[in-house]
Amino acid sequence: MSKLDWLKLEIDGLKDQGLYNHIRTIGSAQGARLIVDGRDVLNFCSNNYLGLANHPKIVEAAQVAMIKYGVGPAAVRSIAGTTDLHIELEKRLAKFKGAEDVITFQSGFTANIGTISALVGKEDVIFSDQLNHASIIDGCRLSGARIVPYEHNDPTALDAAIRENDGSYRRALIVTDGVFSMDGDIAPLPTLYEVAKKYDILFMVDDAHGEGVLGKGGRGIVDHFGLHGKVDIEIGTLSKAFGAVGGLVAGDKVIVEWLRQRGRPFLFSSAVTAPDAAACIAAVDLLESSTELVDKLWDNARYFKAEMKKLGFDTGGSETPITPVMLGEAPLAQQFSRELFENGVFAMSIGFPTVAKGKARIRVMISAAHDRDDLGQGLDVFAKVGRKLGVIK
Ligand SMILES: *Cc1c(COP(=O)(O)O)cnc(C)c1O
């Protein structure tokens, strides 16, 4: 046995179970259609909710910034200074979201791990929704705090967990996804907030899939529920609806100030580039100027989900444009995805460990970039493949 044999066995195991990730290669800009592995296909799997990833105004803003600032940040912000663009972006995001202050990170992932590990430590406890995103889980582990998972979206279970652990910790943090990325359901934030308030516990929501999607004109989940000033920390991403890349933390100004001193990915890793920051500022401009794209996204999502239900597909309990098409076993989901692709539709299967075993699915991501013809084509292909594989009649 060589010391690497176990890896080959593990990888073969993934292949046998239909859980091996086959990553396709994209040869075009993001949009309703893509060139994938050399073929022109309908794009049903990106998080480009508003079509901003290749929006002319955003591309132009990035180009202008690239001419002025070049491409690389050259060092971390706290050591070598930060561009006025990064500062402007943070100010604009705070105003857009109605938060006291905002700090940006390289990604939503680093925003989560940096924030959680800066706020709680070994003597503390974190109450975490059991279906939280991997970056929250990793942030919790990194912090060294004791992790107490509570039943998904269940404020009563949260309350009970807090009571059970009463007196056993120094500080506590409650953390939940805003929109759960695999099922598209929304956390019951007002009721969770009541629990956080009752025990005076820090309350954090990761709104990666709500940023640019939920709330007035895409202002996010805190705006959606009118909880400004009540949710202590709102994490967002600039890599999904905003069409660029980056993460953000919006909240109380003392928390943001602390993260500028103690957020480790902020202190030890370079920032997004100036063109990225400029692209995000242009995205805020667009969102502030009109709700048209957000409205179109929701129109498209409602239409697509209703038609999929009519066809007989199980689209789970999604309340957002995320549309899971539940298939059960991972090999079926992989085969479904391959057949979709052969028929010109790019939608990937998702299986364990991203979702529980037996809950494999195709996750369709609807976008404002789609028009009704795109959605019609997608529905026709889903119907054809669904009948062929015996998923619908
Ligand atoms: C996508 C996602 C992230 C990570 O965001 P990136 O900007 O891609 O790193 C974090 N949390 C949740 C809930 C997500 O869906």
XYZ file of N, CA, C and O and ligand atoms in Angstrom, residues 47 106-110 112 133 135-136 177-181 206-209 235-240 245-247, ligand 1:
127
model
N -25.570 31.627 -10.312
C -26.191 32.500 -9.307
C -26.268 33.946 -9.794
O -26.372 34.867 -9.008
N -13.067 39.207 0.679
C -12.780 38.653 -0.653
C -13.955 37.839 -1.187
O -14.097 37.670 -2.396
N -14.752 37.299 -0.290
C -15.867 36.444 -0.701
C -16.841 36.317 0.461
O -16.511 36.681 1.607
N -17.997 35.780 0.172
C -18.945 35.475 1.237
C -18.357 34.457 2.202
O -18.559 34.529 3.413
N -17.615 33.511 1.648
C -16.990 32.464 2.468
C -16.039 33.082 3.496
O -16.109 32.795 4.696
N -15.140 33.956 3.043
C -14.182 34.542 3.995
C -14.886 35.521 4.941
O -14.461 35.683 6.088
N -17.812 35.046 6.258
C -18.354 34.205 7.336
C -17.271 33.705 8.281
O -17.397 33.839 9.506
N -24.897 26.933 5.787
C -23.899 26.808 4.720
C -22.530 26.373 5.272
O -22.177 26.694 6.409
N -19.629 27.485 4.851
C -18.730 28.549 5.322
C -19.100 29.001 6.738
O -18.235 29.446 7.498
N -20.363 28.877 7.117
C -20.761 29.168 8.503
C -20.218 28.062 9.405
O -19.635 28.328 10.466
N -28.500 30.856 7.969
C -28.627 31.299 6.582
C -29.903 32.144 6.485
O -30.863 31.892 7.221
N -29.952 33.085 5.575
C -31.182 33.835 5.315
C -32.051 33.034 4.366
O -33.167 32.616 4.688
N -31.516 32.795 3.174
C -32.143 31.896 2.207
C -31.273 30.638 2.186
O -30.057 30.730 2.039
N -31.902 29.486 2.360
C -31.127 28.235 2.339
C -30.909 27.830 0.887
O -31.858 27.672 0.119
N -29.610 27.702 0.532
C -29.243 27.698 -0.878
C -29.686 26.450 -1.627
O -29.819 26.471 -2.841
N -26.723 35.055 7.324
C -25.938 35.006 6.085
C -26.916 35.085 4.916
O -27.626 34.131 4.623
N -26.917 36.228 4.271
C -27.926 36.512 3.249
C -27.375 36.362 1.828
O -27.802 37.082 0.915
N -26.466 35.422 1.624
C -25.828 35.296 0.308
C -26.834 35.200 -0.843
O -26.676 35.859 -1.868
N -27.891 34.388 -0.654
C -28.864 34.222 -1.733
C -30.021 35.223 -1.651
O -30.947 35.161 -2.464
N -24.432 39.103 6.718
C -23.383 38.756 5.739
C -24.024 38.754 4.357
O -25.155 38.314 4.189
N -23.293 39.252 3.382
C -23.802 39.173 2.019
C -22.680 38.776 1.082
O -21.508 38.771 1.461
N -23.045 38.433 -0.146
C -22.018 38.155 -1.134
C -22.193 39.089 -2.324
O -23.304 39.520 -2.627
N -21.083 39.406 -2.953
C -21.116 40.216 -4.170
C -20.870 39.309 -5.376
O -20.737 39.766 -6.495
N -20.814 38.001 -5.110
C -20.484 37.007 -6.139
C -21.722 36.378 -6.763
O -21.598 35.573 -7.686
N -22.886 36.680 -6.257
C -24.107 36.085 -6.810
C -24.881 37.162 -7.569
O -24.486 37.544 -8.664
N -17.503 39.713 -7.564
C -16.959 38.791 -6.569
C -16.705 39.578 -5.287
O -16.413 40.769 -5.326
N -16.845 38.912 -4.152
C -16.601 39.586 -2.878
C -17.650 39.202 -1.854
O -18.641 38.551 -2.168
N -17.370 39.597 -0.601
C -18.328 39.362 0.472
C -18.473 40.626 1.284
O -17.635 41.534 1.190
C -22.590 31.152 -1.885
C -22.696 31.254 -0.440
C -21.633 31.712 0.325
C -20.287 31.983 -0.282
O -20.273 33.142 -1.057
P -18.998 33.397 -1.997
O -19.021 34.856 -2.227
O -19.215 32.596 -3.235
O -17.809 32.943 -1.234
C -21.806 31.869 1.674
N -22.981 31.573 2.271
C -24.029 31.102 1.579
C -25.311 30.815 2.277
C -23.924 30.920 0.200
O -24.948 30.457 -0.483
